[in-house]
mmCIF file of C-alpha atoms and ligand atoms in Angstrom:
data_model
loop_
_atom_site.group_PDB
_atom_site.id
_atom_site.type_symbol
_atom_site.label_atom_id
_atom_site.label_comp_id
_atom_site.label_asym_id
_atom_site.label_seq_id
_atom_site.Cartn_x
_atom_site.Cartn_y
_atom_site.Cartn_z
ATOM 1 C CA UNK Y 264 51.977 -57.830 -32.065
ATOM 2 C CA UNK Y 265 49.593 -55.336 -30.096
ATOM 3 C CA UNK Y 266 47.315 -53.419 -32.103
ATOM 4 C CA UNK Y 267 45.747 -50.344 -31.126
ATOM 5 C CA UNK Y 268 41.697 -49.924 -32.476
ATOM 6 C CA UNK Y 269 41.168 -46.514 -33.669
ATOM 7 C CA UNK Y 270 38.487 -44.470 -33.913
ATOM 8 C CA UNK Y 271 36.982 -45.744 -37.204
ATOM 9 C CA UNK Y 272 36.898 -49.484 -35.529
ATOM 10 C CA UNK Y 273 40.310 -50.581 -37.575
ATOM 11 C CA UNK Y 274 42.809 -51.760 -35.768
ATOM 12 C CA UNK Y 275 46.167 -50.579 -36.345
ATOM 13 C CA UNK Y 276 49.679 -52.593 -35.384
ATOM 14 C CA UNK Y 277 51.770 -50.120 -32.377
ATOM 15 C CA UNK Y 278 54.750 -50.525 -33.085
ATOM 16 C CA UNK Y 279 56.114 -49.791 -37.132
ATOM 17 C CA UNK Y 280 58.864 -48.460 -39.246
ATOM 18 C CA UNK Y 281 59.603 -45.481 -39.923
ATOM 19 C CA UNK Y 282 61.577 -44.281 -42.788
ATOM 20 C CA UNK Y 283 62.645 -40.674 -42.249
ATOM 21 C CA UNK Y 284 66.095 -40.143 -43.511
ATOM 22 C CA UNK Y 285 66.685 -43.935 -44.529
ATOM 23 C CA UNK Y 286 68.086 -43.269 -48.345
ATOM 24 C CA UNK Y 287 67.170 -44.131 -51.160
ATOM 25 C CA UNK Y 288 69.531 -47.306 -51.913
ATOM 26 C CA UNK Y 289 68.607 -48.461 -48.221
ATOM 27 C CA UNK Y 290 65.066 -48.060 -47.746
ATOM 28 C CA UNK Y 291 64.362 -51.222 -49.390
ATOM 29 C CA UNK Y 292 66.100 -53.093 -48.026
ATOM 30 C CA UNK Y 293 64.740 -51.713 -45.018
ATOM 31 C CA UNK Y 294 61.929 -52.327 -45.608
ATOM 32 C CA UNK Y 295 61.899 -56.065 -46.698
ATOM 33 C CA UNK Y 296 64.720 -56.815 -42.886
ATOM 34 C CA UNK Y 297 61.638 -55.524 -41.387
ATOM 35 C CA UNK Y 298 58.604 -57.231 -42.586
ATOM 36 C CA UNK Y 299 60.648 -60.106 -42.092
ATOM 37 C CA UNK Y 300 61.431 -59.766 -38.633
ATOM 38 C CA UNK Y 301 57.751 -59.457 -37.815
ATOM 39 C CA UNK Y 302 56.926 -55.433 -38.520
ATOM 40 C CA UNK Y 303 53.639 -55.276 -40.068
ATOM 41 C CA UNK Y 304 52.912 -51.388 -39.999
ATOM 42 C CA UNK Y 305 55.066 -49.176 -42.247
ATOM 43 C CA UNK Y 306 55.344 -45.432 -42.251
ATOM 44 C CA UNK Y 307 56.399 -43.244 -44.927
ATOM 45 C CA UNK Y 308 55.690 -39.787 -46.368
ATOM 46 C CA UNK Y 309 56.618 -38.252 -50.215
ATOM 47 C CA UNK Y 310 58.797 -35.838 -48.445
ATOM 48 C CA UNK Y 311 61.026 -38.096 -47.630
ATOM 49 C CA UNK Y 312 61.969 -38.797 -51.086
ATOM 50 C CA UNK Y 313 61.952 -42.972 -50.465
ATOM 51 C CA UNK Y 314 58.917 -43.917 -51.669
ATOM 52 C CA UNK Y 315 59.165 -45.677 -55.305
ATOM 53 C CA UNK Y 316 62.315 -47.918 -53.545
ATOM 54 C CA UNK Y 317 59.716 -48.939 -50.984
ATOM 55 C CA UNK Y 318 56.622 -50.185 -53.001
ATOM 56 C CA UNK Y 319 59.076 -51.907 -55.136
ATOM 57 C CA UNK Y 320 60.161 -53.473 -51.769
ATOM 58 C CA UNK Y 321 56.897 -53.801 -50.227
ATOM 59 C CA UNK Y 322 55.480 -55.342 -53.807
ATOM 60 C CA UNK Y 323 58.576 -58.321 -54.193
ATOM 61 C CA UNK Y 324 57.702 -59.487 -49.893
ATOM 62 C CA UNK Y 325 53.836 -59.577 -51.416
ATOM 63 C CA UNK Y 326 54.826 -61.403 -54.632
ATOM 64 C CA UNK Y 327 57.160 -63.775 -52.649
ATOM 65 C CA UNK Y 328 53.662 -64.251 -49.781
ATOM 66 C CA UNK Y 329 55.870 -63.141 -46.951
ATOM 67 C CA UNK Y 330 53.218 -60.640 -46.448
ATOM 68 C CA UNK Y 331 49.627 -60.117 -47.589
ATOM 69 C CA UNK Y 332 48.473 -57.027 -48.587
ATOM 70 C CA UNK Y 333 45.327 -57.260 -45.766
ATOM 71 C CA UNK Y 334 47.922 -57.778 -42.479
ATOM 72 C CA UNK Y 335 49.856 -54.361 -43.653
ATOM 73 C CA UNK Y 336 49.452 -51.451 -42.100
ATOM 74 C CA UNK Y 337 50.586 -48.250 -45.038
ATOM 75 C CA UNK Y 338 50.724 -44.577 -43.992
ATOM 76 C CA UNK Y 339 51.845 -41.937 -45.860
ATOM 77 C CA UNK Y 340 51.711 -38.510 -45.467
ATOM 78 C CA UNK Y 341 50.438 -34.944 -47.462
ATOM 79 C CA UNK Y 342 53.154 -32.702 -47.844
ATOM 80 C CA UNK Y 343 52.439 -29.476 -47.168
ATOM 81 C CA UNK Y 344 52.896 -27.932 -50.466
ATOM 82 C CA UNK Y 345 49.953 -29.653 -51.464
ATOM 83 C CA UNK Y 346 47.317 -28.261 -49.009
ATOM 84 C CA UNK Y 347 45.232 -25.934 -52.266
ATOM 85 C CA UNK Y 348 41.244 -28.257 -51.945
ATOM 86 C CA UNK Y 349 42.378 -29.679 -55.532
ATOM 87 C CA UNK Y 350 46.307 -30.617 -54.963
ATOM 88 C CA UNK Y 351 45.422 -33.563 -52.076
ATOM 89 C CA UNK Y 352 43.588 -36.153 -54.110
ATOM 90 C CA UNK Y 353 46.896 -35.853 -57.137
ATOM 91 C CA UNK Y 354 49.372 -35.873 -54.189
ATOM 92 C CA UNK Y 355 47.879 -39.564 -53.106
ATOM 93 C CA UNK Y 356 47.489 -40.819 -56.245
ATOM 94 C CA UNK Y 357 50.805 -39.869 -56.710
ATOM 95 C CA UNK Y 358 51.975 -41.590 -53.053
ATOM 96 C CA UNK Y 359 50.279 -44.710 -54.496
ATOM 97 C CA UNK Y 360 51.741 -45.158 -58.022
ATOM 98 C CA UNK Y 361 54.941 -44.984 -56.187
ATOM 99 C CA UNK Y 362 53.726 -47.520 -53.144
ATOM 100 C CA UNK Y 363 52.465 -49.398 -55.864
ATOM 101 C CA UNK Y 364 48.682 -50.098 -53.724
ATOM 102 C CA UNK Y 365 45.311 -49.484 -54.381
ATOM 103 C CA UNK Y 366 44.787 -47.807 -51.270
ATOM 104 C CA UNK Y 367 46.693 -46.748 -47.779
ATOM 105 C CA UNK Y 368 45.886 -47.323 -44.710
ATOM 106 C CA UNK Y 369 46.451 -43.699 -43.241
ATOM 107 C CA UNK Y 370 47.312 -40.807 -44.650
ATOM 108 C CA UNK Y 371 47.812 -38.142 -42.584
ATOM 109 C CA UNK Y 372 48.286 -33.688 -43.455
ATOM 110 C CA UNK Y 373 52.145 -33.966 -42.338
ATOM 111 C CA UNK Y 374 52.510 -30.457 -40.381
ATOM 112 C CA UNK Y 375 49.819 -27.267 -39.962
ATOM 113 C CA UNK Y 376 52.110 -24.811 -41.517
ATOM 114 C CA UNK Y 377 51.549 -24.466 -45.981
ATOM 115 C CA UNK Y 378 53.713 -23.859 -48.884
ATOM 116 C CA UNK Y 379 52.883 -22.865 -52.494
ATOM 117 C CA UNK Y 380 53.073 -25.754 -55.057
ATOM 118 C CA UNK Y 381 56.143 -26.934 -55.878
ATOM 119 C CA UNK Y 382 57.911 -25.498 -52.780
ATOM 120 C CA UNK Y 383 59.400 -28.469 -50.196
ATOM 121 C CA UNK Y 384 61.478 -26.776 -48.701
ATOM 122 C CA UNK Y 385 60.723 -22.938 -47.751
ATOM 123 C CA UNK Y 386 63.376 -20.177 -48.359
ATOM 124 C CA UNK Y 387 61.776 -16.995 -47.865
ATOM 125 C CA UNK Y 388 58.836 -15.932 -45.993
ATOM 126 C CA UNK Y 389 57.147 -15.499 -49.927
ATOM 127 C CA UNK Y 390 56.927 -19.650 -50.389
ATOM 128 C CA UNK Y 391 54.338 -20.582 -48.065
ATOM 129 C CA UNK Y 392 50.625 -19.323 -46.994
ATOM 130 C CA UNK Y 393 49.740 -18.760 -44.037
ATOM 131 C CA UNK Y 394 46.785 -20.885 -42.428
ATOM 132 C CA UNK Y 395 44.104 -18.519 -42.417
ATOM 133 C CA UNK Y 396 44.801 -18.511 -46.828
ATOM 134 C CA UNK Y 397 43.908 -22.459 -46.662
ATOM 135 C CA UNK Y 398 42.531 -22.508 -42.930
ATOM 136 C CA UNK Y 399 43.316 -26.492 -42.252
ATOM 137 C CA UNK Y 400 38.824 -27.172 -42.667
ATOM 138 C CA UNK Y 401 39.518 -26.512 -46.468
ATOM 139 C CA UNK Y 402 41.921 -29.729 -46.756
ATOM 140 C CA UNK Y 403 41.050 -31.749 -44.519
ATOM 141 C CA UNK Y 404 37.807 -31.614 -46.569
ATOM 142 C CA UNK Y 405 39.156 -33.063 -49.599
ATOM 143 C CA UNK Y 406 41.246 -35.669 -46.168
ATOM 144 C CA UNK Y 407 37.224 -36.115 -46.046
ATOM 145 C CA UNK Y 408 36.408 -38.201 -49.593
ATOM 146 C CA UNK Y 409 39.470 -39.647 -50.366
ATOM 147 C CA UNK Y 410 37.846 -41.836 -47.619
ATOM 148 C CA UNK Y 411 34.627 -41.682 -49.485
ATOM 149 C CA UNK Y 412 36.886 -42.193 -52.764
ATOM 150 C CA UNK Y 413 38.405 -45.008 -50.983
ATOM 151 C CA UNK Y 414 41.703 -44.152 -51.806
ATOM 152 C CA UNK Y 415 42.675 -44.605 -48.052
ATOM 153 C CA UNK Y 416 41.112 -46.812 -44.852
ATOM 154 C CA UNK Y 417 41.935 -44.160 -42.086
ATOM 155 C CA UNK Y 418 42.836 -39.688 -42.050
ATOM 156 C CA UNK Y 419 44.772 -38.150 -39.307
ATOM 157 C CA UNK Y 420 47.263 -35.389 -39.005
ATOM 158 C CA UNK Y 421 50.261 -34.739 -37.443
ATOM 159 C CA UNK Y 422 52.595 -32.208 -35.509
ATOM 160 C CA UNK Y 423 49.237 -31.209 -34.246
ATOM 161 C CA UNK Y 424 49.450 -28.869 -31.484
ATOM 162 C CA UNK Y 425 45.097 -29.908 -28.542
ATOM 163 C CA UNK Y 426 44.421 -26.344 -29.659
ATOM 164 C CA UNK Y 427 44.108 -27.360 -33.382
ATOM 165 C CA UNK Y 428 43.352 -30.862 -33.329
ATOM 166 C CA UNK Y 429 39.853 -29.775 -31.663
ATOM 167 C CA UNK Y 430 39.840 -26.864 -33.873
ATOM 168 C CA UNK Y 431 40.173 -29.250 -36.817
ATOM 169 C CA UNK Y 432 37.810 -32.130 -34.768
ATOM 170 C CA UNK Y 433 35.084 -29.544 -34.007
ATOM 171 C CA UNK Y 434 34.676 -28.317 -38.473
ATOM 172 C CA UNK Y 435 34.873 -32.081 -39.208
ATOM 173 C CA UNK Y 436 32.916 -35.227 -40.757
ATOM 174 C CA UNK Y 437 35.158 -37.701 -40.259
ATOM 175 C CA UNK Y 438 37.292 -37.051 -37.291
ATOM 176 C CA UNK Y 439 40.895 -37.524 -37.791
ATOM 177 C CA UNK Y 440 41.719 -40.902 -36.093
ATOM 178 C CA UNK Y 441 45.567 -40.438 -35.374
ATOM 179 C CA UNK Y 442 47.796 -36.842 -34.393
ATOM 180 C CA UNK Y 443 51.499 -38.134 -34.757
ATOM 181 C CA UNK Y 444 54.234 -36.227 -33.108
ATOM 182 C CA UNK Y 445 57.625 -36.139 -32.078
ATOM 183 C CA UNK Y 446 57.099 -38.192 -28.523
ATOM 184 C CA UNK Y 447 59.415 -39.127 -25.962
ATOM 185 C CA UNK Y 448 60.821 -39.095 -22.286
ATOM 186 C CA UNK Y 449 62.078 -35.477 -23.281
ATOM 187 C CA UNK Y 450 59.247 -34.784 -24.589
ATOM 188 C CA UNK Y 451 56.662 -35.696 -22.881
ATOM 189 C CA UNK Y 452 53.315 -33.619 -24.117
ATOM 190 C CA UNK Y 453 51.133 -34.599 -21.022
ATOM 191 C CA UNK Y 454 47.706 -32.774 -21.804
ATOM 192 C CA UNK Y 455 48.186 -33.612 -26.048
ATOM 193 C CA UNK Y 456 47.972 -37.381 -24.217
ATOM 194 C CA UNK Y 457 45.391 -37.088 -22.690
ATOM 195 C CA UNK Y 458 43.192 -34.549 -25.194
ATOM 196 C CA UNK Y 459 44.016 -37.604 -27.277
ATOM 197 C CA UNK Y 460 43.081 -40.356 -25.390
ATOM 198 C CA UNK Y 461 39.600 -37.360 -23.838
ATOM 199 C CA UNK Y 462 38.835 -36.374 -28.552
ATOM 200 C CA UNK Y 463 39.735 -40.751 -29.069
ATOM 201 C CA UNK Y 464 42.700 -39.475 -31.461
ATOM 202 C CA UNK Y 465 45.448 -42.318 -31.270
ATOM 203 C CA UNK Y 466 48.694 -40.503 -30.702
ATOM 204 C CA UNK Y 467 52.020 -42.346 -32.742
ATOM 205 C CA UNK Y 468 54.991 -41.261 -31.521
ATOM 206 C CA UNK Y 469 58.085 -40.209 -33.937
ATOM 207 C CA UNK Y 470 61.570 -39.755 -33.680
ATOM 208 C CA UNK Y 471 61.288 -41.888 -29.929
ATOM 209 C CA UNK Y 472 65.118 -42.936 -29.967
ATOM 210 C CA UNK Y 473 65.974 -39.196 -29.897
ATOM 211 C CA UNK Y 474 66.458 -38.394 -34.140
ATOM 212 C CA UNK Y 475 70.172 -38.669 -33.691
ATOM 213 C CA UNK Y 476 69.833 -38.967 -37.566
ATOM 214 C CA UNK Y 477 68.670 -35.024 -37.474
ATOM 215 C CA UNK Y 478 69.895 -33.191 -40.188
ATOM 216 C CA UNK Y 479 73.028 -30.965 -39.306
ATOM 217 C CA UNK Y 480 70.637 -28.213 -40.018
ATOM 218 C CA UNK Y 481 67.962 -29.138 -36.558
ATOM 219 C CA UNK Y 482 71.510 -30.174 -34.718
ATOM 220 C CA UNK Y 483 73.535 -28.224 -31.455
ATOM 221 C CA UNK Y 484 76.588 -29.035 -29.609
ATOM 222 C CA UNK Y 485 74.568 -29.134 -26.729
ATOM 223 C CA UNK Y 486 71.564 -31.560 -27.576
ATOM 224 C CA UNK Y 487 71.097 -33.965 -25.052
ATOM 225 C CA UNK Y 488 71.605 -37.730 -26.914
ATOM 226 C CA UNK Y 489 68.335 -39.467 -25.237
ATOM 227 C CA UNK Y 490 70.860 -43.406 -25.763
ATOM 228 C CA UNK Y 491 72.958 -41.717 -23.651
ATOM 229 C CA UNK Y 492 70.846 -40.974 -21.224
ATOM 230 C CA UNK Y 493 71.813 -42.277 -17.917
ATOM 231 C CA UNK Y 494 68.237 -43.271 -15.959
ATOM 232 C CA UNK Y 495 67.376 -44.791 -19.620
ATOM 233 C CA UNK Y 496 70.731 -47.089 -19.390
ATOM 234 C CA UNK Y 497 70.621 -47.548 -16.007
ATOM 235 C CA UNK Y 498 67.133 -49.227 -17.173
ATOM 236 C CA UNK Y 499 68.221 -51.669 -19.819
ATOM 237 C CA UNK Y 500 71.596 -52.954 -17.762
ATOM 238 C CA UNK Y 501 68.733 -53.825 -14.941
ATOM 239 C CA UNK Y 502 66.638 -55.476 -18.121
ATOM 240 C CA UNK Y 503 69.480 -56.744 -19.484
ATOM 241 C CA UNK Y 504 68.173 -54.639 -22.517
ATOM 242 C CA UNK Y 505 69.304 -51.648 -25.007
ATOM 243 C CA UNK Y 506 68.785 -48.412 -24.535
ATOM 244 C CA UNK Y 507 66.419 -48.273 -27.487
ATOM 245 C CA UNK Y 508 64.043 -50.825 -26.242
ATOM 246 C CA UNK Y 509 63.604 -49.078 -23.205
ATOM 247 C CA UNK Y 510 62.702 -46.060 -24.547
ATOM 248 C CA UNK Y 511 60.121 -48.305 -27.204
ATOM 249 C CA UNK Y 512 58.568 -49.875 -24.717
ATOM 250 C CA UNK Y 513 58.197 -47.110 -22.778
ATOM 251 C CA UNK Y 514 56.435 -45.526 -25.723
ATOM 252 C CA UNK Y 515 53.778 -48.540 -25.643
ATOM 253 C CA UNK Y 516 53.369 -48.774 -22.195
ATOM 254 C CA UNK Y 517 51.819 -44.920 -22.734
ATOM 255 C CA UNK Y 518 49.558 -46.723 -25.215
ATOM 256 C CA UNK Y 519 50.851 -45.202 -27.983
ATOM 257 C CA UNK Y 520 52.059 -46.575 -31.255
ATOM 258 C CA UNK Y 521 55.446 -46.369 -32.209
ATOM 259 C CA UNK Y 522 58.146 -46.092 -35.731
ATOM 260 C CA UNK Y 523 61.415 -46.598 -34.516
ATOM 261 C CA UNK Y 524 63.762 -45.758 -37.864
ATOM 262 C CA UNK Y 525 66.647 -47.819 -38.588
ATOM 263 C CA UNK Y 526 67.741 -48.781 -41.321
ATOM 264 C CA UNK Y 527 70.042 -51.146 -39.919
ATOM 265 C CA UNK Y 528 69.022 -55.853 -39.957
ATOM 266 C CA UNK Y 529 70.607 -55.777 -36.291
ATOM 267 C CA UNK Y 530 69.136 -53.009 -34.838
ATOM 268 C CA UNK Y 531 65.654 -53.032 -37.028
ATOM 269 C CA UNK Y 532 65.154 -56.306 -35.714
ATOM 270 C CA UNK Y 533 66.389 -55.365 -32.301
ATOM 271 C CA UNK Y 534 63.344 -52.275 -32.161
ATOM 272 C CA UNK Y 535 60.609 -55.707 -32.600
ATOM 273 C CA UNK Y 536 61.700 -57.312 -30.201
ATOM 274 C CA UNK Y 537 61.785 -54.489 -27.839
ATOM 275 C CA UNK Y 538 57.128 -54.643 -28.198
ATOM 276 C CA UNK Y 539 57.736 -57.867 -25.037
ATOM 277 C CA UNK Y 540 60.340 -55.421 -23.206
ATOM 278 C CA UNK Y 541 58.521 -54.812 -19.625
ATOM 279 C CA UNK Y 542 59.198 -51.735 -17.770
ATOM 280 C CA UNK Y 543 58.611 -51.839 -13.381
ATOM 281 C CA UNK Y 544 56.296 -49.507 -11.923
ATOM 282 C CA UNK Y 545 59.739 -47.597 -10.563
ATOM 283 C CA UNK Y 546 60.809 -47.739 -14.304
ATOM 284 C CA UNK Y 547 58.111 -46.539 -16.026
ATOM 285 C CA UNK Y 548 58.369 -43.056 -12.844
ATOM 286 C CA UNK Y 549 62.419 -42.475 -13.805
ATOM 287 C CA UNK Y 550 61.450 -41.920 -17.094
ATOM 288 C CA UNK Y 551 57.836 -39.423 -16.685
ATOM 289 C CA UNK Y 552 60.840 -37.967 -14.148
ATOM 290 C CA UNK Y 553 62.982 -37.151 -17.303
ATOM 291 C CA UNK Y 554 60.469 -35.015 -19.370
ATOM 292 C CA UNK Y 555 61.550 -31.282 -20.176
ATOM 293 C CA UNK Y 556 59.546 -30.445 -22.711
ATOM 294 C CA UNK Y 557 62.550 -31.083 -25.473
ATOM 295 C CA UNK Y 558 61.976 -30.749 -29.116
ATOM 296 C CA UNK Y 559 64.776 -31.832 -31.469
ATOM 297 C CA UNK Y 560 62.439 -30.603 -34.305
ATOM 298 C CA UNK Y 561 61.333 -27.919 -32.983
ATOM 299 C CA UNK Y 562 59.902 -26.269 -36.605
ATOM 300 C CA UNK Y 563 62.062 -23.366 -36.549
ATOM 301 C CA UNK Y 564 62.176 -24.518 -40.459
ATOM 302 C CA UNK Y 565 58.989 -22.649 -40.532
ATOM 303 C CA UNK Y 566 59.892 -19.921 -38.342
ATOM 304 C CA UNK Y 567 61.346 -17.574 -41.540
ATOM 305 C CA UNK Y 568 61.018 -13.764 -41.603
ATOM 306 C CA UNK Y 569 58.186 -11.957 -42.315
ATOM 307 C CA UNK Y 570 56.651 -15.448 -42.801
ATOM 308 C CA UNK Y 571 52.493 -16.763 -41.568
ATOM 309 C CA UNK Y 572 54.661 -19.085 -38.691
ATOM 310 C CA UNK Y 573 56.398 -18.950 -34.939
ATOM 311 C CA UNK Y 574 57.377 -20.948 -33.038
ATOM 312 C CA UNK Y 575 54.944 -19.687 -30.961
ATOM 313 C CA UNK Y 576 52.060 -20.761 -33.087
ATOM 314 C CA UNK Y 577 52.560 -23.257 -34.422
ATOM 315 C CA UNK Y 578 53.159 -25.595 -30.990
ATOM 316 C CA UNK Y 579 50.565 -23.103 -29.245
ATOM 317 C CA UNK Y 580 52.646 -23.114 -26.765
HETATM 318 P P1 A2P I 676 70.515 -45.714 -38.488
HETATM 319 O O1 A2P I 676 69.493 -46.276 -39.021
HETATM 320 O O2 A2P I 676 71.247 -46.284 -38.181
HETATM 321 O O3 A2P I 676 70.134 -47.235 -37.332
HETATM 322 P P2 A2P I 676 64.597 -41.792 -34.010
HETATM 323 O O4 A2P I 676 63.496 -43.052 -34.443
HETATM 324 O O5 A2P I 676 64.230 -41.330 -33.006
HETATM 325 O O6 A2P I 676 64.694 -40.990 -35.342
HETATM 326 O O7 A2P I 676 65.989 -42.364 -34.392
HETATM 327 C C1 A2P I 676 66.306 -42.285 -34.870
HETATM 328 C C2 A2P I 676 67.716 -42.641 -35.422
HETATM 329 O O8 A2P I 676 68.375 -43.504 -34.307
HETATM 330 C C3 A2P I 676 68.810 -43.495 -36.089
HETATM 331 O O9 A2P I 676 69.482 -42.682 -36.263
HETATM 332 C C4 A2P I 676 68.998 -45.021 -36.079
HETATM 333 O O10 A2P I 676 70.069 -44.797 -36.892
HETATM 334 C C5 A2P I 676 68.988 -45.073 -34.783
HETATM 335 N N1 A2P I 676 69.299 -46.043 -34.530
HETATM 336 C C6 A2P I 676 67.761 -47.208 -34.562
HETATM 337 N N2 A2P I 676 68.027 -47.818 -34.199
HETATM 338 C C7 A2P I 676 68.895 -48.381 -32.393
HETATM 339 C C8 A2P I 676 68.848 -48.316 -31.651
HETATM 340 N N3 A2P I 676 68.575 -50.109 -31.134
HETATM 341 N N4 A2P I 676 70.170 -48.456 -30.809
HETATM 342 C C9 A2P I 676 70.908 -47.162 -31.623
HETATM 343 N N5 A2P I 676 70.402 -46.395 -31.963
HETATM 344 C C10 A2P I 676 69.588 -47.125 -32.665
#
């Protein structure tokens, strides 16, 4: 399994299992199938609401000797209502309790968006706090102290633009090691990729298959389905692999980490096998031509009337 060396010298398995939208009742089995198939990187988050079941599954796999803790990479994320300095360490401790772990491999600030404590999903502008009110640098200082305390090995961010990432790096004592963002051939983000390369930050690609399973509120009838894209389908046919495998192989070929979500045993195994698919130069050229800066997870749920966030100031574009 290919590993990526992070700026704190730890090695993160490049391909991981995504668990967003893996329902309680199925996520434990998904994790078990994945680890038995060879996955060594599991991507979690407090807001996914399924960490306790993932923790049960990981504990059983370790107790059965299927995997040792030192060979697993577990990521989780700080939710937006816990950005206040006094809330960061307790939030990580809750996640560790649920996951039944003593230490995370990677803890990410989930969004550059702050909510009042206890608000999981904002309904009105009054639920939100601005980044002036609660600057990312303040939250980050607490993330750094989690590393000092040994509660996580590595820290990073998610959904950060080049501008926000560079601002955070400028004021940080411990650099973010990872930025996890939406990436796939319809949203290639070349400037962000280049900036992360320059800053020695690894990008992790979420929704790499085009997030078919995203909630209905995030769908419109005109959304293109990446897994049915003609170019992707024809490259897959030429290699006798599936479109999903082409998308995963593409993400790995760019030096990013990638975390396709599946709760289906066959697709979990299929996605893992994508690591051995080698795309040719002309396949990569054709895939490069698909970029259309199309976000499936566009953050519109943060852009509430009268609130501090807009799509322009969220993505800085
Ligand atoms: P399922 O969990 O039933 O397999 P993303 O990682 O971009 O968010 O995509 C996840 C979505 O893609 C889920 O709906 C998932 O469904 C589906 N999916 C995962 N792997 C595959 C695959 N190999 N082929 C087709 N669909 C897949």
